[in-house]
PDB file of C-alpha atoms and ligand atoms in Angstrom:
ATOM      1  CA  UNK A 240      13.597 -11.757  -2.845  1.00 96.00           C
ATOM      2  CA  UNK A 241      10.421 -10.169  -3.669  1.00 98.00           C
ATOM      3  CA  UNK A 242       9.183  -7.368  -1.456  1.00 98.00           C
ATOM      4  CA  UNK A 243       5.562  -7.752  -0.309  1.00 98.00           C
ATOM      5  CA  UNK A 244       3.454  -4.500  -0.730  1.00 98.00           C
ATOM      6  CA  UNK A 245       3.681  -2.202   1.900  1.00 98.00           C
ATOM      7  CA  UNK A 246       7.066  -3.101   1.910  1.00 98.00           C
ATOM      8  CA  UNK A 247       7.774  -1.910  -1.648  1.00 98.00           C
ATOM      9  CA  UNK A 248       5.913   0.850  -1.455  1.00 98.00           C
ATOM     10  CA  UNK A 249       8.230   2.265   1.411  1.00 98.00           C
ATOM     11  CA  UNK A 250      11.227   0.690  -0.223  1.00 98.00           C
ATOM     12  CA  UNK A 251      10.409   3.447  -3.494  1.00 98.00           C
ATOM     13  CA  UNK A 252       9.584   6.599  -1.284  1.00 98.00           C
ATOM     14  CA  UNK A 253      12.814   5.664   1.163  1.00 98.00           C
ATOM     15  CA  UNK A 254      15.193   5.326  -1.964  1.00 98.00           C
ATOM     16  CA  UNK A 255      13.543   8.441  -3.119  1.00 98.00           C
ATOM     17  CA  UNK A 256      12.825  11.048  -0.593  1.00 98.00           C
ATOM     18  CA  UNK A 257      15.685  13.041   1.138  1.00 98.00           C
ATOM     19  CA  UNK A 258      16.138  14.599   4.735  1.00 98.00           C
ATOM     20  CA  UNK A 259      14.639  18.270   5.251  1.00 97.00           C
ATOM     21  CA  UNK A 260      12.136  17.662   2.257  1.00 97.00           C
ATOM     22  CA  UNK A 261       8.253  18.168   2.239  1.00 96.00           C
ATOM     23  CA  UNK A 262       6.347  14.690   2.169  1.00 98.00           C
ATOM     24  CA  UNK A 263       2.705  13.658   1.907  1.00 98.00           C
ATOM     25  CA  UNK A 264       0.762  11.283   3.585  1.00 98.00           C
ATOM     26  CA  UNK A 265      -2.612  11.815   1.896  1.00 98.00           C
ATOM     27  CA  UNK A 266      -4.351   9.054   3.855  1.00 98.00           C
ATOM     28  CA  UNK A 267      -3.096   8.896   7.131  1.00 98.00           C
ATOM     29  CA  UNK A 268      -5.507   6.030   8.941  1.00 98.00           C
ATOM     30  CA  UNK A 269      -3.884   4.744  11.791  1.00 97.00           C
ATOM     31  CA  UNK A 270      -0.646   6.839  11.691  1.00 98.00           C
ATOM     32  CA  UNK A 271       2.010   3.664  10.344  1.00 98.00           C
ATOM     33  CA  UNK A 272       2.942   5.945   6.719  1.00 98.00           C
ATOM     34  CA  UNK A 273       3.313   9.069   8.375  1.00 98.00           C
ATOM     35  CA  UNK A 274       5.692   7.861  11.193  1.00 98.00           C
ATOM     36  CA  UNK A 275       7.393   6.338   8.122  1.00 98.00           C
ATOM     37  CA  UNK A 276       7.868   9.534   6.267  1.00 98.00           C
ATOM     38  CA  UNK A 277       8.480  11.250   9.638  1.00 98.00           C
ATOM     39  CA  UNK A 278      11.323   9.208  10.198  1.00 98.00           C
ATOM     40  CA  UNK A 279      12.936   9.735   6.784  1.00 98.00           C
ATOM     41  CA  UNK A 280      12.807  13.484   6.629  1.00 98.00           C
ATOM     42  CA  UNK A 281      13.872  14.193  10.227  1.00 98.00           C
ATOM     43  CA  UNK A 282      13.269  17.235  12.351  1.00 97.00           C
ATOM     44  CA  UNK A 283      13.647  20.111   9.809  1.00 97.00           C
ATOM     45  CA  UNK A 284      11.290  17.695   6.950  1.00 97.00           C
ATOM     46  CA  UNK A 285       7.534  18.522   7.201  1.00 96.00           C
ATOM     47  CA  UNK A 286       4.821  15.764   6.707  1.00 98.00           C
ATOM     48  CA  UNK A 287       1.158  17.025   5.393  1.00 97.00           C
ATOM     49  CA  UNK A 288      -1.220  14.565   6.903  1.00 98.00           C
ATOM     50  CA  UNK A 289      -4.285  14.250   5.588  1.00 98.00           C
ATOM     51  CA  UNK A 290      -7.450  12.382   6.374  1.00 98.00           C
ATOM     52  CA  UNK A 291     -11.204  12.856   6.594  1.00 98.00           C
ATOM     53  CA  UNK A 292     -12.275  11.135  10.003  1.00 97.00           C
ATOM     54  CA  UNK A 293     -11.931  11.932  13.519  1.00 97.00           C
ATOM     55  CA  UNK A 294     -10.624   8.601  14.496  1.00 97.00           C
ATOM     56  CA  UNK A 295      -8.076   8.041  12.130  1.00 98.00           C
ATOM     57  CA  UNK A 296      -6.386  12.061  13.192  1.00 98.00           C
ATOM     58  CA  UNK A 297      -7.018  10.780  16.986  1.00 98.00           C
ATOM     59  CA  UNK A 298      -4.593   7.268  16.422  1.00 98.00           C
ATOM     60  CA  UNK A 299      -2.339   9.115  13.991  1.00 98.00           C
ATOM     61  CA  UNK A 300      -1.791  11.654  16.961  1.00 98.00           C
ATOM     62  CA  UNK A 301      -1.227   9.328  19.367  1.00 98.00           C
ATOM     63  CA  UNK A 302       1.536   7.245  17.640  1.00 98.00           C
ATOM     64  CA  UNK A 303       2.984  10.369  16.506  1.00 98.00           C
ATOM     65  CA  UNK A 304       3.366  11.157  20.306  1.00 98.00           C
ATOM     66  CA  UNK A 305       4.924   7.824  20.537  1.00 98.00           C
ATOM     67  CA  UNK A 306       7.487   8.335  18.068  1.00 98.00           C
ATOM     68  CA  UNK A 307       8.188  11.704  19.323  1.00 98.00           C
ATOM     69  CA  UNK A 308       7.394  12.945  15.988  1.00 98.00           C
ATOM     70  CA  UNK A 309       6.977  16.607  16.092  1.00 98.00           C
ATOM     71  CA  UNK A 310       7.675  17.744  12.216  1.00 98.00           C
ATOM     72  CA  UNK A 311       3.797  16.228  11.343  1.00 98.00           C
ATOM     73  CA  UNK A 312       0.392  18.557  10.114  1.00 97.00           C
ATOM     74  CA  UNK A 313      -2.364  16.523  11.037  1.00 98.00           C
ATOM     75  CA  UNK A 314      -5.115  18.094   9.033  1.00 98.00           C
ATOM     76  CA  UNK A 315      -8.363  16.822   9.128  1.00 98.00           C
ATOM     77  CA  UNK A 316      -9.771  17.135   5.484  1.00 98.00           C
ATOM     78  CA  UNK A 317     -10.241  15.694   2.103  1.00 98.00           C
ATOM     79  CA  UNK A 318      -6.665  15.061   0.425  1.00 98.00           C
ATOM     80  CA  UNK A 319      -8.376  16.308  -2.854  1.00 97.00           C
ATOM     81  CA  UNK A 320      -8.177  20.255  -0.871  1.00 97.00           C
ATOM     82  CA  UNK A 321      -4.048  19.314  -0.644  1.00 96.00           C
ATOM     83  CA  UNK A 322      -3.371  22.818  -2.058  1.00 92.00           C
ATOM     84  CA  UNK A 323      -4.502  24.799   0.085  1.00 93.00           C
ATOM     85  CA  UNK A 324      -2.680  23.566   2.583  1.00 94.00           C
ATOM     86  CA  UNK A 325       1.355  23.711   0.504  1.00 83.00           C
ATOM     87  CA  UNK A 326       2.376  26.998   1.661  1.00 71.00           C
ATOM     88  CA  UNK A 327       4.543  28.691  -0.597  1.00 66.00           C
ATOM     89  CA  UNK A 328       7.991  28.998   1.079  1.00 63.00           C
ATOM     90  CA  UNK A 329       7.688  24.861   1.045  1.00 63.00           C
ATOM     91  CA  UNK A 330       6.420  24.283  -2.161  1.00 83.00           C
ATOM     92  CA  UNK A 331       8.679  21.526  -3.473  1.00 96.00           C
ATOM     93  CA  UNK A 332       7.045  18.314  -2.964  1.00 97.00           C
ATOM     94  CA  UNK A 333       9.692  15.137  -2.096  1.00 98.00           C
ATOM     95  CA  UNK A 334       7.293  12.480  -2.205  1.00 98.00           C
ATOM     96  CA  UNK A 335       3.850  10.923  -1.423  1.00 98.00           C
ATOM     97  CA  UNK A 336       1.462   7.861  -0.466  1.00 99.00           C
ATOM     98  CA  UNK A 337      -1.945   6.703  -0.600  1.00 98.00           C
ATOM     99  CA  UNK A 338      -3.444   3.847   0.700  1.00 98.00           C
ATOM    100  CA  UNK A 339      -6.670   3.453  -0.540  1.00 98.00           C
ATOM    101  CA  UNK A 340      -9.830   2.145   0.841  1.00 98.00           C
ATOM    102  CA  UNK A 341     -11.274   2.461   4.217  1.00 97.00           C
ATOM    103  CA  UNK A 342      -9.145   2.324   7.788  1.00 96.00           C
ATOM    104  CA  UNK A 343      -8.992  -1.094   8.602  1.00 92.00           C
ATOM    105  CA  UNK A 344     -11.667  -2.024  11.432  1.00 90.00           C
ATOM    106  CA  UNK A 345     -13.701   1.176  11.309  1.00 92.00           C
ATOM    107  CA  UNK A 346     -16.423   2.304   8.977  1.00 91.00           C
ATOM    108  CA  UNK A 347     -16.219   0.373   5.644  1.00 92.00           C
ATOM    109  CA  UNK A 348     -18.965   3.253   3.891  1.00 94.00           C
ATOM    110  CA  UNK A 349     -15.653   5.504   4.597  1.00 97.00           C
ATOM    111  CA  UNK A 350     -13.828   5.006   1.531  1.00 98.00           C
ATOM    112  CA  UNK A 351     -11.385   6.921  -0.874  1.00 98.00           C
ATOM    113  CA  UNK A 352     -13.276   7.814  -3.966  1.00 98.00           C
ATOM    114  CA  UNK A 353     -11.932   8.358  -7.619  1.00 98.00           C
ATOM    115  CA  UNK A 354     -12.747  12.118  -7.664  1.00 98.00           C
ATOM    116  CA  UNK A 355     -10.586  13.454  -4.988  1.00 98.00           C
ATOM    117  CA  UNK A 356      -7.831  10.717  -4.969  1.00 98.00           C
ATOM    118  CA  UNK A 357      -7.471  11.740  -8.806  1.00 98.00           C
ATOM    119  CA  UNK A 358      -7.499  15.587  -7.925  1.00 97.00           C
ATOM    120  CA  UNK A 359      -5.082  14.967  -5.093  1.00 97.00           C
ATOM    121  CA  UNK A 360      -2.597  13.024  -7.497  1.00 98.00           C
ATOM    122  CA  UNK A 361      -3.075  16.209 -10.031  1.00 97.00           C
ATOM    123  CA  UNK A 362      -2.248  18.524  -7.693  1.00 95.00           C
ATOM    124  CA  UNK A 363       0.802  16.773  -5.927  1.00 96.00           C
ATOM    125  CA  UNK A 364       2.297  15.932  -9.401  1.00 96.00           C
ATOM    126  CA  UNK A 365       2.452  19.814 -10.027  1.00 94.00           C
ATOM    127  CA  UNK A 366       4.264  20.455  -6.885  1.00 94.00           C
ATOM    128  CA  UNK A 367       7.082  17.006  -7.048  1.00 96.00           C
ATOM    129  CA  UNK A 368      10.052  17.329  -7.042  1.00 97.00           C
ATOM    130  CA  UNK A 369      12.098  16.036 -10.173  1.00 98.00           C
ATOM    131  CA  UNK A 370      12.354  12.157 -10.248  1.00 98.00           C
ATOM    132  CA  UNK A 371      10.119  12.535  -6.702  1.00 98.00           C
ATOM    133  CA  UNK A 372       7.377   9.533  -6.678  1.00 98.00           C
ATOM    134  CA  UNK A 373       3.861   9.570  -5.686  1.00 98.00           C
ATOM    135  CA  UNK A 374       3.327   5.832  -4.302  1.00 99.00           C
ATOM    136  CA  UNK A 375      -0.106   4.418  -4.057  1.00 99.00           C
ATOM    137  CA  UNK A 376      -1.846   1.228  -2.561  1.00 98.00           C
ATOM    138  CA  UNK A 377      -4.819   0.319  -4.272  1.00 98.00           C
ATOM    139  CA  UNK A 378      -6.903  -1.678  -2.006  1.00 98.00           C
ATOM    140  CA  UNK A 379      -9.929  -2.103  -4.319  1.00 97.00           C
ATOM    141  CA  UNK A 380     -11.648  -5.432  -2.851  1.00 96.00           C
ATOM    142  CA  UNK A 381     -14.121  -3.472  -0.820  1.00 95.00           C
ATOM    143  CA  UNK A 382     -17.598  -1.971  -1.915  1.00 95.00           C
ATOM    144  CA  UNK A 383     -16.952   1.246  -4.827  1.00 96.00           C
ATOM    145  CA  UNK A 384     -13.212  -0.141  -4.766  1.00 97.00           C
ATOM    146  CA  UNK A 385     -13.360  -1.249  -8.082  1.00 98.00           C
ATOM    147  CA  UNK A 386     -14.671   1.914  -9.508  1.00 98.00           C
ATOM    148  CA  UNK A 387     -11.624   3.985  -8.066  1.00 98.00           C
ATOM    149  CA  UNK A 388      -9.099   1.712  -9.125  1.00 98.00           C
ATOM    150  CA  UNK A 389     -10.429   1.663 -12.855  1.00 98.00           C
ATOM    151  CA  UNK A 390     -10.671   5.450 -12.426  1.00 98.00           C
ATOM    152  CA  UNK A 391      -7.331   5.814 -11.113  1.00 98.00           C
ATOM    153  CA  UNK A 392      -5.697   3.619 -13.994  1.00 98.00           C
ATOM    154  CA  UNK A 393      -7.271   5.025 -16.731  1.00 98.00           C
ATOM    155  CA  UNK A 394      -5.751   8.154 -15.171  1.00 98.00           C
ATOM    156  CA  UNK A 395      -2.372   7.436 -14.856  1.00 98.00           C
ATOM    157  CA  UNK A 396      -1.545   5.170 -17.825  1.00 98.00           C
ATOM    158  CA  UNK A 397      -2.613   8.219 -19.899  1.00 98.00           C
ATOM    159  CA  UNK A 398      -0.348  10.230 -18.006  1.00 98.00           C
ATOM    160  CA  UNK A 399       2.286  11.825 -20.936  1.00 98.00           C
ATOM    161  CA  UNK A 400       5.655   9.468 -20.854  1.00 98.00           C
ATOM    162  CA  UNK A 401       7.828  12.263 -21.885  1.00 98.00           C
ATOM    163  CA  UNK A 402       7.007  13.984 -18.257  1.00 98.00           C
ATOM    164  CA  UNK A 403       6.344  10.660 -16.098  1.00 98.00           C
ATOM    165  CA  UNK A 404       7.492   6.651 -15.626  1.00 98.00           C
ATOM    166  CA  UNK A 405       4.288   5.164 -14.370  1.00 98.00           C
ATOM    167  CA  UNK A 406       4.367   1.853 -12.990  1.00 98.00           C
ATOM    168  CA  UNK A 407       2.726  -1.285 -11.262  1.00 98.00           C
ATOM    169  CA  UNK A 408       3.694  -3.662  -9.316  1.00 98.00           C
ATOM    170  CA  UNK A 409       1.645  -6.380  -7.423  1.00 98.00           C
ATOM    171  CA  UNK A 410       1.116 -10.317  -7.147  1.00 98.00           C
ATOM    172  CA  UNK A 411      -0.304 -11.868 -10.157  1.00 97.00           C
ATOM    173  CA  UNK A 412      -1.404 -15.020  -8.797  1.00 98.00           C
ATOM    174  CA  UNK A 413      -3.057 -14.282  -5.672  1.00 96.00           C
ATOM    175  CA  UNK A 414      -6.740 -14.430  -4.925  1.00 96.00           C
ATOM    176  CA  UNK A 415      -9.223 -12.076  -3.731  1.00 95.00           C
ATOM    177  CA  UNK A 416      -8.454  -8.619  -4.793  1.00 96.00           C
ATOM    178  CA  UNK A 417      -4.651  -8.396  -3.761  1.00 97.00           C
ATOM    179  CA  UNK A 418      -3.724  -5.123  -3.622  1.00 98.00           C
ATOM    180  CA  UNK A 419      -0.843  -3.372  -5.845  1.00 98.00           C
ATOM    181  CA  UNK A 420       1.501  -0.366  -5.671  1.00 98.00           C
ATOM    182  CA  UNK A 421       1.336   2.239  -8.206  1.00 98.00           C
ATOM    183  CA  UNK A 422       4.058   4.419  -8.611  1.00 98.00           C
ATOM    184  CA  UNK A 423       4.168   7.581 -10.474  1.00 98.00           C
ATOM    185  CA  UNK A 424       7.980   9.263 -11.274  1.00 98.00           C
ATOM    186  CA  UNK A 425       7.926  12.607 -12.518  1.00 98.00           C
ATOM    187  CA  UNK A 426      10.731  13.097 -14.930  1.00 98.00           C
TER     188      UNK A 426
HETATM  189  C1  SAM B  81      -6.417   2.226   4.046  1.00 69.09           C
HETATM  190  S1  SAM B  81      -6.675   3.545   5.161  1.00 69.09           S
HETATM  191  C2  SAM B  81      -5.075   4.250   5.376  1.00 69.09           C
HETATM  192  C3  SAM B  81      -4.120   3.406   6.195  1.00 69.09           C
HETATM  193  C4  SAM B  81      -2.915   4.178   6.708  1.00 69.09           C
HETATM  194  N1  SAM B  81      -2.035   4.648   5.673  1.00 69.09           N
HETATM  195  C5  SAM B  81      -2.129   3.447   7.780  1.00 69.09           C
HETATM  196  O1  SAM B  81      -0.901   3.351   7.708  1.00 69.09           O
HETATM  197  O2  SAM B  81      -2.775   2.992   8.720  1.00 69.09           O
HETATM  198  C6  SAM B  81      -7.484   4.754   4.150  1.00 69.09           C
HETATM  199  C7  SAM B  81      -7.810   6.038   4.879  1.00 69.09           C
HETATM  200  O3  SAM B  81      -8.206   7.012   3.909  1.00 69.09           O
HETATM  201  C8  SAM B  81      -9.085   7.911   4.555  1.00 69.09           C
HETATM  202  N2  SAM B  81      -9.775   8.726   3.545  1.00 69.09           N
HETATM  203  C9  SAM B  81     -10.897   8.434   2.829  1.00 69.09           C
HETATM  204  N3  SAM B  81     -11.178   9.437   1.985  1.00 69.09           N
HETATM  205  C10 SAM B  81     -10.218  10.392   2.161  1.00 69.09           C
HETATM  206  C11 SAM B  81      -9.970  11.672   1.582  1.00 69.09           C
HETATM  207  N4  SAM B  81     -10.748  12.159   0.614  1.00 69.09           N
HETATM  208  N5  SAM B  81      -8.901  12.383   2.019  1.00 69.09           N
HETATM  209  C12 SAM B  81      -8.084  11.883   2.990  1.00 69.09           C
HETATM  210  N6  SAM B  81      -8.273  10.669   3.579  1.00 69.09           N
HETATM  211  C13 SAM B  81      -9.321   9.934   3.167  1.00 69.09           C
HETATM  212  C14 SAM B  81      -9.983   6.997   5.377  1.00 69.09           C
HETATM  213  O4  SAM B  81     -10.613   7.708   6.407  1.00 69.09           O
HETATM  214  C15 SAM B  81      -8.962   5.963   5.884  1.00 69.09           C
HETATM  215  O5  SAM B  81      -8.493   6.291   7.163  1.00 69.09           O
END
């Protein structure tokens, strides 16, 4: 059976991320990802996560609350300033996801850009773990969405293939801009 996107994309990071570990969710919207990785590292994991708007921290909060999630950073800010935020006695990255675009019924103009989704990637990959993945859902149907997924490919099928597996995955014969998971493995 084929695995429809989100699903996949959490299929990767939970076949890939252990208990205890530090995770990323660099675009946190309404709160589903970071509940995921939450879940999957458990009380003494850490989640980083990251997004730019006030409304998308507020729901995140709430569901975290919800889920009795209490190993989350909410931080309010660009995930292309990710470093400054790793401190160094948790350095080791276990994982990571993006979902691009903007949060689904809010402000459209609010979009992930090339620039700091690329710098964000850059950093993280520095930081993974060994065969640790850095997931990401392009969304790319919206206004500028086309300019950060070319962006974003260019980027990573140029990454060097003795030091990472890239890979895509996504529904070749649906309409409309379907999105698609990109996966990056370091080695
Ligand atoms: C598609 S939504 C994320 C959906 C989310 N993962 C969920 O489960 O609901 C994309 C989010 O990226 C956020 N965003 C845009 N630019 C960002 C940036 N530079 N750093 C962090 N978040 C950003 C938007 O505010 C928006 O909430």
């Amino acid at each position: 059976m084929l695995k429809g996107i989100l699903n996949f994309a959490h299929y990767l990071l939970e076949e890939s991320i252990q208990k205890d570990e530090t995770v990323i969710d660099a675009t946190c919207g309404n709160g589903n990802d970071t509940v995921f990785l939450s879940k999957i590292v458990g009380d003494n994991g850490h989640v980083l996560a990251f997004d730019v708007q006030d409304q998308a921290i507020s729901t995140t909060k709430e569901l975290l609350i919800k889920h009795s999630c209490t190993n989350v950073s909410l931080i309010k800010d660009s995930h292309g300033n990710i470093t400054q935020y790793l401190s160094p006695t948790r350095s080791v990255i276990g994982g990571a996801i993006f979902n691009l675009g903007y949060l689904p019924k809010s402000d459209k103009s609010i979009i992930t850009k090339s620039e700091s989704t690329i710098a964000a990637v850059n950093s993280i990959l520095k930081q993974l773990k060994k065969d640790g993945l850095i997931v990401v859902v392009v969304y790319y149907g919206h206004s500028g969405g086309q300019e950060e997924k070319e962006s974003l490919l260019k980027h990573v099928i140029n990454l060097n293939q003795k030091e990472y597996n890239v890979m895509q995955y996504g529904f070749i014969n649906q309409k409309n801009d379907p999105p698609f998971v990109l996966a990056i493995q370091k080695k």
